[in-house]
Coordinates of C-alpha atoms in Angstrom, one line a residue:
Chain K
M980 CA 117.3 39.0 39.6
P981 CA 116.2 41.7 41.1
E982 CA 117.7 45.2 40.7
P983 CA 120.7 46.0 42.4
L984 CA 120.5 48.9 44.9
L985 CA 123.9 50.3 44.4
E986 CA 126.4 49.5 41.9
L987 CA 129.9 50.7 42.4
I988 CA 132.2 50.0 39.2
S989 CA 135.9 50.5 39.4
V990 CA 135.4 53.3 42.0
S991 CA 138.6 55.0 43.4
V992 CA 139.5 57.9 46.0
S993 CA 142.6 59.7 46.5
Y994 CA 143.6 62.2 49.1
G995 CA 146.2 63.9 47.2
E996 CA 148.9 61.7 46.5
Y997 CA 147.6 58.6 48.5
R998 CA 145.2 56.3 47.1
A999 CA 142.8 55.2 49.8
L1000 CA 140.6 53.4 47.7
D1001 CA 141.7 52.0 44.3
D1002 CA 139.3 50.1 41.3
A1003 CA 136.6 49.2 44.0
G1004 CA 133.7 47.1 42.6
L1005 CA 130.4 46.2 44.8
I1006 CA 126.7 45.3 44.3
V1007 CA 124.8 45.6 47.0
S1008 CA 121.0 44.6 46.8
E1009 CA 118.1 44.5 48.8
N1010 CA 118.1 43.1 52.2
D1011 CA 122.2 42.7 52.3
F1012 CA 123.7 42.8 55.4
I1013 CA 127.4 43.0 54.4
G1014 CA 130.4 43.6 56.9
V1015 CA 133.3 45.7 55.6
I1016 CA 136.3 44.3 57.1
G1017 CA 139.9 45.6 56.8
P1018 CA 142.9 47.0 58.3
N1019 CA 142.6 50.6 59.9
G1020 CA 143.7 52.9 57.5
G1021 CA 142.5 50.6 54.6
G1022 CA 139.7 52.6 53.5
K1023 CA 136.7 51.3 54.9
T1024 CA 135.5 54.6 56.2
T1025 CA 136.4 56.0 52.6
L1026 CA 134.5 53.5 50.9
L1027 CA 131.6 54.8 53.0
K1028 CA 132.0 58.5 52.4
A1029 CA 132.3 58.0 48.6
I1030 CA 129.0 56.7 48.3
L1031 CA 127.7 59.4 50.9
G1032 CA 129.3 61.7 48.5
L1033 CA 131.6 63.2 51.3
V1034 CA 134.9 62.4 49.0
P1035 CA 135.6 63.2 45.2
Y1036 CA 135.7 59.7 43.4
S1037 CA 136.8 58.5 40.1
G1038 CA 134.5 55.5 38.5
K1039 CA 131.0 55.0 38.4
M1040 CA 128.0 54.7 41.2
V1041 CA 125.0 53.4 40.0
F1042 CA 122.2 54.3 42.4
N1043 CA 119.0 52.6 42.3
P1044 CA 116.0 55.4 41.8
E1045 CA 114.7 53.9 45.3
L1046 CA 117.9 55.4 46.9
Q1047 CA 116.3 59.1 45.5
G1048 CA 119.7 59.7 44.7
G1049 CA 121.0 59.1 48.4
K1050 CA 118.3 60.8 50.1
R1051 CA 117.2 57.7 51.4
I1052 CA 120.4 56.4 52.3
G1053 CA 121.0 56.4 56.6
Y1054 CA 124.6 56.8 57.7
L1055 CA 125.8 56.1 61.5
P1056 CA 129.5 58.0 61.8
Q1057 CA 132.0 56.8 63.9
I1058 CA 130.6 57.9 67.4
S1059 CA 134.0 60.5 67.6
T1060 CA 132.1 62.7 65.3
G1061 CA 130.0 65.7 67.0
D1062 CA 130.4 67.7 69.8
H1063 CA 128.6 65.5 72.6
S1064 CA 128.2 68.0 75.1
F1065 CA 126.6 70.3 72.6
P1066 CA 123.5 71.6 74.1
L1067 CA 120.7 69.4 72.0
T1068 CA 118.4 66.9 72.9
V1069 CA 117.8 63.7 71.9
A1070 CA 114.9 64.4 69.8
D1071 CA 116.6 67.3 68.3
V1072 CA 119.4 64.9 67.3
I1073 CA 117.0 62.1 66.1
L1074 CA 115.1 65.1 64.1
S1075 CA 118.3 65.8 62.0
G1076 CA 118.4 62.9 60.2
L1077 CA 115.0 64.2 58.3
M1078 CA 117.3 67.2 57.2
M1079 CA 117.8 65.5 53.7
H1080 CA 114.2 65.6 53.1
K1081 CA 113.9 69.4 53.5
G1082 CA 114.1 72.2 51.8
R1083 CA 116.4 75.4 51.3
I1084 CA 114.3 76.5 55.0
P1085 CA 114.1 73.4 57.1
V1086 CA 111.7 73.4 59.3
M1087 CA 110.0 70.4 61.6
T1088 CA 106.9 70.0 61.6
A1089 CA 104.6 68.2 64.3
A1090 CA 104.5 65.3 62.0
D1091 CA 108.3 64.6 62.1
R1092 CA 108.2 65.4 66.0
I1093 CA 105.5 62.4 65.7
K1094 CA 108.0 60.2 63.8
A1095 CA 110.7 61.3 66.1
A1096 CA 108.7 59.9 69.1
G1097 CA 108.3 56.8 67.3
V1098 CA 112.0 56.3 66.4
I1099 CA 113.2 57.0 69.9
E1100 CA 110.3 54.3 71.5
E1101 CA 111.1 51.6 68.9
L1102 CA 115.2 52.2 70.3
G1103 CA 114.2 51.8 73.9
I1104 CA 115.1 55.2 75.4
K1105 CA 111.6 56.8 75.8
E1106 CA 112.6 58.4 79.2
L1107 CA 115.7 60.3 77.1
S1108 CA 113.8 62.0 74.7
D1109 CA 114.2 65.2 76.3
S1110 CA 117.6 64.5 78.0
P1111 CA 120.7 66.4 76.9
L1112 CA 123.2 64.5 75.3
S1113 CA 125.9 65.6 77.6
E1114 CA 124.1 63.2 80.5
L1115 CA 123.8 59.9 78.0
S1116 CA 126.1 56.9 78.3
G1117 CA 128.4 55.4 74.8
G1118 CA 125.5 52.7 74.7
Q1119 CA 122.7 55.1 74.7
L1120 CA 125.0 58.1 72.4
Q1121 CA 124.9 55.2 69.7
R1122 CA 121.1 54.6 70.2
V1123 CA 120.3 58.1 69.5
F1124 CA 122.9 58.1 66.4
L1125 CA 121.2 55.0 64.9
G1126 CA 117.9 56.6 65.7
R1127 CA 119.5 59.8 63.7
A1128 CA 120.3 57.2 60.5
V1129 CA 117.0 55.6 60.4
I1130 CA 114.1 58.3 60.8
G1131 CA 114.0 59.1 57.5
D1132 CA 113.1 55.3 56.2
P1133 CA 116.4 54.3 54.2
R1134 CA 116.9 51.9 51.9
L1135 CA 120.3 51.5 52.5
L1136 CA 122.0 52.1 55.6
L1137 CA 125.8 53.0 56.3
L1138 CA 127.3 52.1 60.2
D1139 CA 130.7 53.0 60.7
E1140 CA 132.6 51.2 63.6
P1141 CA 128.8 50.7 65.4
G1142 CA 130.7 48.3 67.7
N1143 CA 133.2 50.4 68.9
F1144 CA 131.0 52.1 71.8
V1145 CA 128.1 49.7 72.5
D1146 CA 128.7 49.0 76.5
S1147 CA 128.5 44.8 76.6
N1148 CA 125.0 44.6 78.1
F1149 CA 123.9 46.7 75.0
E1150 CA 125.7 45.1 72.6
N1151 CA 123.4 41.7 71.7
D1152 CA 120.5 44.6 71.8
F1153 CA 121.9 46.4 69.1
Y1154 CA 122.5 43.8 66.9
E1155 CA 119.2 42.3 67.3
K1156 CA 117.6 46.0 66.3
L1157 CA 120.0 45.9 63.1
R1158 CA 118.4 42.3 62.4
I1159 CA 115.0 44.0 62.4
L1160 CA 116.1 47.0 60.6
N1161 CA 117.6 44.7 57.9
R1162 CA 114.0 43.4 57.2
R1163 CA 113.0 46.8 55.7
M1164 CA 117.0 48.4 54.4
A1165 CA 120.2 46.7 53.1
I1166 CA 123.0 47.4 55.5
L1167 CA 126.4 47.7 55.4
M1168 CA 128.3 48.1 58.0
V1169 CA 132.0 48.8 58.8
S1170 CA 133.9 46.9 61.5
H1171 CA 137.4 45.9 62.4
D1172 CA 136.2 43.2 64.7
I1173 CA 134.9 40.4 62.5
G1174 CA 134.7 37.6 65.1
T1175 CA 131.6 39.4 66.6
I1176 CA 130.0 40.8 63.3
S1177 CA 130.3 37.2 61.5
S1178 CA 127.3 36.1 63.8
H1179 CA 125.0 39.0 62.2
V1180 CA 126.3 39.7 58.7
R1181 CA 125.5 37.7 55.2
S1182 CA 128.4 38.2 53.8
F1183 CA 131.7 40.6 53.7
A1184 CA 133.6 43.3 51.7
C1185 CA 137.5 42.6 52.6
V1186 CA 138.6 46.4 51.6
N1187 CA 142.5 47.1 51.8
R1188 CA 142.7 49.7 49.1
K1189 CA 141.4 47.1 47.0
L1190 CA 137.7 45.6 47.6
H1191 CA 137.0 41.9 47.7
Y1192 CA 133.5 40.4 48.0
H1193 CA 133.3 37.6 50.1
P1194 CA 129.7 36.0 49.6
S1195 CA 129.2 34.2 52.7
S1196 CA 129.8 34.7 56.6
E1197 CA 132.1 32.0 56.9
I1198 CA 135.4 33.6 56.4
T1199 CA 138.9 31.8 57.0
N1200 CA 142.4 33.4 57.7
E1201 CA 143.9 31.9 54.5
Q1202 CA 140.8 33.7 52.3
L1203 CA 141.4 37.1 54.5
L1204 CA 145.4 36.8 53.6
G1205 CA 144.2 36.0 49.4
Y1206 CA 142.0 38.9 49.8
G1207 CA 145.1 40.9 51.1
C1208 CA 143.4 41.8 54.6
P1209 CA 146.1 41.4 56.9
I1210 CA 143.7 41.0 60.0
Q1211 CA 143.6 38.9 62.9
L1212 CA 140.3 36.7 63.4
I1213 CA 139.5 36.6 67.1
T1214 CA 137.3 33.9 68.2
H1215 CA 134.9 35.1 71.1
G1216 CA 134.1 32.1 73.2
E1217 CA 131.4 33.8 74.8
V1218 CA 129.5 34.6 71.9
P1219 CA 127.1 32.1 71.1
H1220 CA 126.7 32.4 67.2
T1221 CA 130.1 32.6 66.1
V1222 CA 130.5 30.2 62.9
L1223 CA 134.1 30.3 62.6
K1224 CA 136.8 28.1 61.0
I1225 CA 140.3 28.1 62.5
H1226 CA 142.8 26.8 60.8
Chain G
M1164 CA 116.4 121.8 82.6
E1165 CA 119.5 120.4 81.3
G1166 CA 119.5 117.9 83.9
N1167 CA 116.0 116.5 82.3
I1168 CA 117.3 116.7 78.9
F1169 CA 120.5 114.7 80.3
Q1170 CA 118.7 112.2 82.0
Y1171 CA 116.4 112.0 79.6
E1172 CA 118.9 110.9 77.1
F1173 CA 120.5 108.7 79.4
V1174 CA 117.8 106.6 79.9
I1175 CA 116.9 105.9 76.5
K1176 CA 120.8 105.1 75.1
G1177 CA 120.7 103.5 78.0
L1178 CA 117.7 101.3 77.7
L1179 CA 117.6 100.8 74.1
G1180 CA 121.7 100.4 74.5
A1181 CA 121.2 97.4 76.8
L1182 CA 118.2 95.7 75.0
F1183 CA 120.3 95.5 71.6
A1184 CA 123.6 94.8 73.6
S1185 CA 121.3 91.9 75.0
I1186 CA 119.9 90.5 72.3
T1187 CA 122.7 90.4 70.4
A1188 CA 125.2 88.7 73.2
G1189 CA 122.1 86.0 73.8
L1190 CA 122.1 84.7 70.2
A1191 CA 125.8 85.5 69.7
G1192 CA 126.9 84.7 72.8
T1193 CA 125.3 81.2 72.9
Y1194 CA 126.7 80.4 69.5
I1195 CA 130.2 80.7 70.3
V1196 CA 130.2 79.3 73.8
S1197 CA 128.3 76.2 72.4
K1198 CA 130.6 76.5 69.6
R1199 CA 133.8 76.7 71.8
M1200 CA 134.6 79.6 69.8
V1201 CA 135.4 82.2 73.0
F1202 CA 139.0 82.0 72.3
L1203 CA 138.5 82.8 68.3
S1204 CA 135.6 85.7 69.1
G1205 CA 138.7 87.2 71.3
G1206 CA 140.6 87.1 68.5
I1207 CA 138.4 88.9 66.4
T1208 CA 137.4 91.4 68.9
H1209 CA 141.4 92.4 69.4
A1210 CA 142.0 91.9 65.6
S1211 CA 139.0 94.9 65.3
F1212 CA 141.2 97.3 67.5
G1213 CA 143.4 97.8 64.3
G1214 CA 140.3 98.5 62.3
I1215 CA 139.4 101.3 65.0
G1216 CA 143.2 102.8 64.8
I1217 CA 143.5 103.1 60.7
G1218 CA 139.9 104.6 61.2
Y1219 CA 141.4 107.2 63.4
F1220 CA 144.3 107.9 61.3
A1221 CA 142.2 108.0 57.8
G1222 CA 139.3 110.2 59.4
I1223 CA 136.6 107.9 59.1
N1224 CA 134.0 106.0 61.4
P1225 CA 136.6 104.0 63.6
V1226 CA 133.3 101.7 64.1
A1227 CA 133.4 100.8 60.4
G1228 CA 137.1 100.1 60.4
A1229 CA 136.2 98.0 63.1
A1230 CA 133.9 95.9 61.3
V1231 CA 135.7 95.3 58.0
F1232 CA 138.8 94.2 60.4
G1233 CA 136.6 91.9 62.5
V1234 CA 135.1 90.1 59.4
L1235 CA 138.1 89.7 57.6
S1236 CA 139.9 88.3 60.5
A1237 CA 136.5 85.9 61.1
L1238 CA 136.3 84.9 57.5
G1239 CA 140.6 84.6 57.8
I1240 CA 140.4 82.5 60.6
E1241 CA 137.3 80.1 59.3
Y1242 CA 139.3 79.9 56.0
L1243 CA 142.2 78.5 58.0
S1244 CA 140.3 75.7 60.2
V1245 CA 138.3 74.5 57.5
R1246 CA 141.5 74.2 55.2
Q1247 CA 143.2 72.7 58.3
K1248 CA 146.8 74.3 56.9
I1249 CA 147.5 76.2 60.5
R1250 CA 147.1 75.5 64.1
E1251 CA 143.9 77.5 64.8
D1252 CA 145.0 78.7 68.3
S1253 CA 148.0 79.8 67.0
A1254 CA 146.7 81.4 64.0
I1255 CA 144.3 83.6 66.6
G1256 CA 146.9 84.5 69.2
I1257 CA 149.0 86.2 66.5
L1258 CA 146.0 88.0 64.6
W1259 CA 144.7 88.9 68.3
A1260 CA 148.2 90.9 69.0
L1261 CA 148.9 92.0 65.9
G1262 CA 145.2 93.9 65.6
M1263 CA 146.5 95.5 68.9
A1264 CA 149.8 96.8 67.9
V1265 CA 148.0 97.7 64.3
G1266 CA 145.4 99.6 66.4
I1267 CA 148.2 101.3 68.8
I1268 CA 150.5 102.5 66.0
F1269 CA 148.2 104.2 63.7
I1270 CA 146.5 106.1 66.7
Y1271 CA 149.9 106.9 67.9
L1272 CA 150.6 108.4 64.0
T1273 CA 147.7 110.3 64.2
P1274 CA 147.9 114.0 64.6
G1275 CA 146.4 115.3 67.9
Y1276 CA 145.2 113.6 70.7
A1277 CA 142.7 110.4 70.5
P1278 CA 140.4 111.8 72.9
N1279 CA 138.0 108.2 72.7
L1280 CA 140.9 105.7 72.9
I1281 CA 139.6 104.8 76.3
S1282 CA 136.3 104.7 75.7
Y1283 CA 137.0 101.8 72.9
L1284 CA 139.4 99.8 75.0
F1285 CA 136.7 99.8 78.1
G1286 CA 133.7 101.7 76.7
S1287 CA 131.7 104.4 77.4
I1288 CA 127.7 104.8 77.1
L1289 CA 128.5 109.0 77.5
T1290 CA 130.2 108.7 73.8
V1291 CA 127.6 106.0 72.6
T1292 CA 125.7 108.1 69.7
Y1293 CA 122.2 107.7 68.2
G1294 CA 123.8 106.5 64.9
D1295 CA 125.6 103.4 67.3
I1296 CA 122.2 102.5 68.8
I1297 CA 120.8 102.4 65.7
A1298 CA 123.1 100.2 64.2
L1299 CA 123.0 97.7 67.2
G1300 CA 119.3 97.6 66.6
I1301 CA 119.3 96.9 62.9
M1302 CA 122.2 94.2 64.0
S1303 CA 119.7 92.7 66.4
L1304 CA 117.2 92.4 63.8
V1305 CA 119.3 90.5 61.4
L1306 CA 120.8 88.2 63.9
I1307 CA 117.1 87.1 65.1
L1308 CA 115.8 86.5 61.7
W1309 CA 119.3 84.7 60.2
F1310 CA 119.3 82.4 63.7
T1311 CA 115.3 82.1 63.2
V1312 CA 115.2 81.2 59.5
F1313 CA 117.9 78.8 59.3
Y1314 CA 117.7 77.6 63.0
R1315 CA 118.0 73.6 62.6
M1316 CA 120.7 74.3 59.7
I1317 CA 122.8 76.5 62.3
L1318 CA 122.4 74.1 65.2
Y1319 CA 122.9 70.6 63.2
I1320 CA 126.1 72.2 61.3
S1321 CA 127.4 73.5 64.4
F1322 CA 126.8 70.4 66.5
D1323 CA 128.1 68.1 64.0
E1324 CA 129.7 68.9 60.7
Q1325 CA 130.6 65.9 59.3
Y1326 CA 127.1 64.2 59.3
A1327 CA 125.4 67.6 58.0
R1328 CA 127.7 67.5 55.1
T1329 CA 125.4 64.4 54.3
F1330 CA 122.5 66.7 53.9
T1331 CA 124.2 70.2 52.7
H1332 CA 126.4 71.3 50.3
H1333 CA 126.3 74.4 52.1
V1334 CA 128.1 73.6 55.3
N1335 CA 131.1 76.3 54.4
F1336 CA 128.4 79.1 53.3
F1337 CA 126.6 79.1 56.7
R1338 CA 129.9 79.0 58.8
Y1339 CA 131.3 82.0 57.0
V1340 CA 128.0 83.9 57.0
T1341 CA 127.3 83.2 61.0
T1342 CA 130.8 84.3 61.9
S1343 CA 130.9 87.2 60.2
L1344 CA 127.4 88.2 61.7
I1345 CA 128.8 87.3 64.9
A1346 CA 132.2 89.4 64.3
L1347 CA 129.8 92.4 63.3
A1348 CA 127.7 91.9 66.7
I1349 CA 130.9 91.9 68.7
V1350 CA 132.2 95.1 67.0
L1351 CA 129.2 96.8 67.4
N1352 CA 129.1 96.0 71.3
I1353 CA 132.5 97.1 71.6
R1354 CA 131.2 101.1 71.8
M1355 CA 129.1 99.3 75.2
A1356 CA 131.6 97.4 76.8
G1357 CA 135.2 98.0 75.2
V1358 CA 137.4 95.8 73.6
V1359 CA 139.0 94.4 76.6
L1360 CA 135.3 93.6 78.0
V1361 CA 133.1 92.7 75.5
L1362 CA 133.9 88.8 75.0
S1363 CA 132.4 88.8 78.9
L1364 CA 129.1 90.3 78.1
L1365 CA 128.8 87.6 75.3
T1366 CA 130.2 84.8 77.3
I1367 CA 128.7 85.0 80.6
P1368 CA 124.9 85.1 80.1
P1369 CA 124.9 82.2 78.3
N1370 CA 127.0 80.2 80.8
I1371 CA 124.4 81.7 83.4
A1372 CA 121.5 79.9 81.2
M1373 CA 123.3 76.6 81.0
L1374 CA 123.0 76.5 84.8
F1375 CA 119.2 76.2 84.2
T1376 CA 118.7 74.5 80.9
K1377 CA 120.5 72.3 78.2
R1378 CA 118.3 73.3 75.1
Y1379 CA 119.9 75.4 73.0
P1380 CA 116.6 78.1 72.5
L1381 CA 115.9 78.4 76.0
I1382 CA 120.0 79.2 76.6
V1383 CA 119.6 81.8 73.8
V1384 CA 116.5 83.5 75.6
W1385 CA 117.5 83.3 79.2
S1386 CA 120.9 84.7 77.8
M1387 CA 119.1 87.6 76.7
I1388 CA 117.3 88.3 80.1
A1389 CA 120.7 87.8 81.8
A1390 CA 122.5 90.1 80.0
F1391 CA 119.6 92.6 79.9
A1392 CA 119.5 92.5 83.9
G1393 CA 123.5 92.6 84.2
T1394 CA 123.8 95.5 81.6
S1395 CA 120.7 97.8 83.2
A1396 CA 122.1 97.1 86.6
G1397 CA 125.7 98.1 85.7
Y1398 CA 125.0 101.1 83.9
V1399 CA 122.3 102.3 86.9
I1400 CA 125.4 101.3 89.6
S1401 CA 128.1 103.0 87.1
Y1402 CA 125.6 106.5 86.8
Y1403 CA 125.2 106.7 90.9
A1404 CA 129.0 105.1 92.0
G1405 CA 130.7 107.2 88.9
I1406 CA 132.3 104.4 88.0
P1407 CA 133.1 103.2 84.2
V1408 CA 130.2 101.5 82.8
G1409 CA 131.7 98.6 80.6
A1410 CA 133.5 97.3 84.0
T1411 CA 130.5 98.0 86.3
I1412 CA 128.3 95.8 83.9
I1413 CA 130.7 92.7 83.5
F1414 CA 131.2 93.0 87.3
T1415 CA 127.8 92.4 87.9
L1416 CA 127.3 89.9 85.3
V1417 CA 130.2 87.7 87.2
V1418 CA 128.2 88.2 90.4
I1419 CA 124.7 87.6 88.7
W1420 CA 126.6 84.4 87.3
L1421 CA 128.4 83.5 90.8
G1422 CA 124.8 84.0 92.3
A1423 CA 123.0 81.5 90.0
K1424 CA 125.9 79.1 90.3
L1425 CA 125.0 78.7 94.0
V1426 CA 121.2 78.8 93.5
S1427 CA 121.4 75.9 90.6
R1428 CA 124.1 73.9 92.9
K1429 CA 121.7 73.2 95.8
P1430 CA 118.8 71.6 95.1
M1431 CA 120.2 69.6 91.8
K1432 CA 123.9 68.5 93.5
F1433 CA 122.8 65.2 95.0
S1434 CA 120.6 63.9 92.3
E1435 CA 122.5 64.6 89.5
N1436 CA 126.0 63.2 90.9
N1437 CA 124.0 59.8 91.4
D1438 CA 122.8 60.0 88.0
K1439 CA 126.5 60.1 86.4
K1440 CA 127.5 57.7 89.1
L1441 CA 124.6 55.3 87.7
L1442 CA 125.6 55.8 84.0
T1443 CA 129.9 55.4 84.3
N1444 CA 128.6 52.3 86.1
N1445 CA 127.0 51.1 83.2
N1446 CA 129.6 51.5 80.8

């Protein structure tokens, strides 16, 4: 059995008196595609932030050396973060995904720009490379932020509600991009929409302060209740790959 | 003879003053406009008037007093907004008025007559000393160095602070240092444009530049050019028309901005609006 990429052992996060994440354990292995689900305020984003070192936690987190102490973790935050009218071009935003590999005085080289151009091409937004962010649609913005998350060749990709801002004609395309990326990186994807993501992920982590791992992409309302994850399963008749059991 | 010496000084002070004011205004102004810190900068400017008053009262250089007040209030506001303990705009509003009140009280308490008060409020090139200009020159150099060396860092922290925290532990350090430098740049420009008008010297040029480009480095360069055009033209006009220089500079800048708005509007209006419509339809 290969060594896990990341192992969380009894990780807890508190905001003042409030315990947002309690005694969470999780093993992320290479090529995993885990959907992180749970009610609002249940600690899904907190879990990602703890892995990124953005919030202090107690417990233990074991990083595989391949993650280079976190440098090889890509992060797509919720789209609401950042000022989308800030005078930056698409290429500049994507380049910022290389900052963790830079020293004290970060300078972008010609090689970095070529790399960014490659990512931009792969995402199918070549014509937007020099466009300011303020001129992009929600779906285009989401692609740019995905580019920022993957330009540093991460081994683990953390996505926070990527479905929120995806317009419908871009949605299938977006998940197809993730499927291709999943060949070279494990993915941990937070979402409140189990119906849509169940056809893309291979397993679930249900987070409601506690974390329950569910090693299959099929999940029932009873199981969710058993995990203490009171969320509704929504079936999407239009989506062809939905594999949900409803009882 | 006397006229020549006066004219020589006038040209040197005016040219160097306008040049350094434009460099600082371009760099500091683009930062505060992009980061939507214009109101915060207004707070810093007016808070620093408290330092001018205390400087008068204590018999030290009022600009030094203003610098201390400006930087302390900048750091105070940044600290409060990082901790999110108080509504930031309320804090700025309180500091704004407090600084003016402290300044007026101490100037009132100062024995004798405060001859330069009006020049601090509305700016006056005639009272600008070579020391002021040297200080502004050093400030220009420091700002150029800071923004060039840490360009990417400052840019990305300003754009998305939460993401920036994933690649650096020094987000707060960069915020504090940059805001302090901005506060110093504002205070040194008070000598040129005055407490009441200095904010426009920083905010109008980037707004002119942004009509033509959305790229941060280009906005900085065009802001400097617009600021230099506005300050030097305003300076000359004020001399020949015999009107206050600070007000003339700001008025000139607004005229340039209006002109630029008209010029930039014509060819772009049609295509830009259509693009926007297409994008919203895609959603």
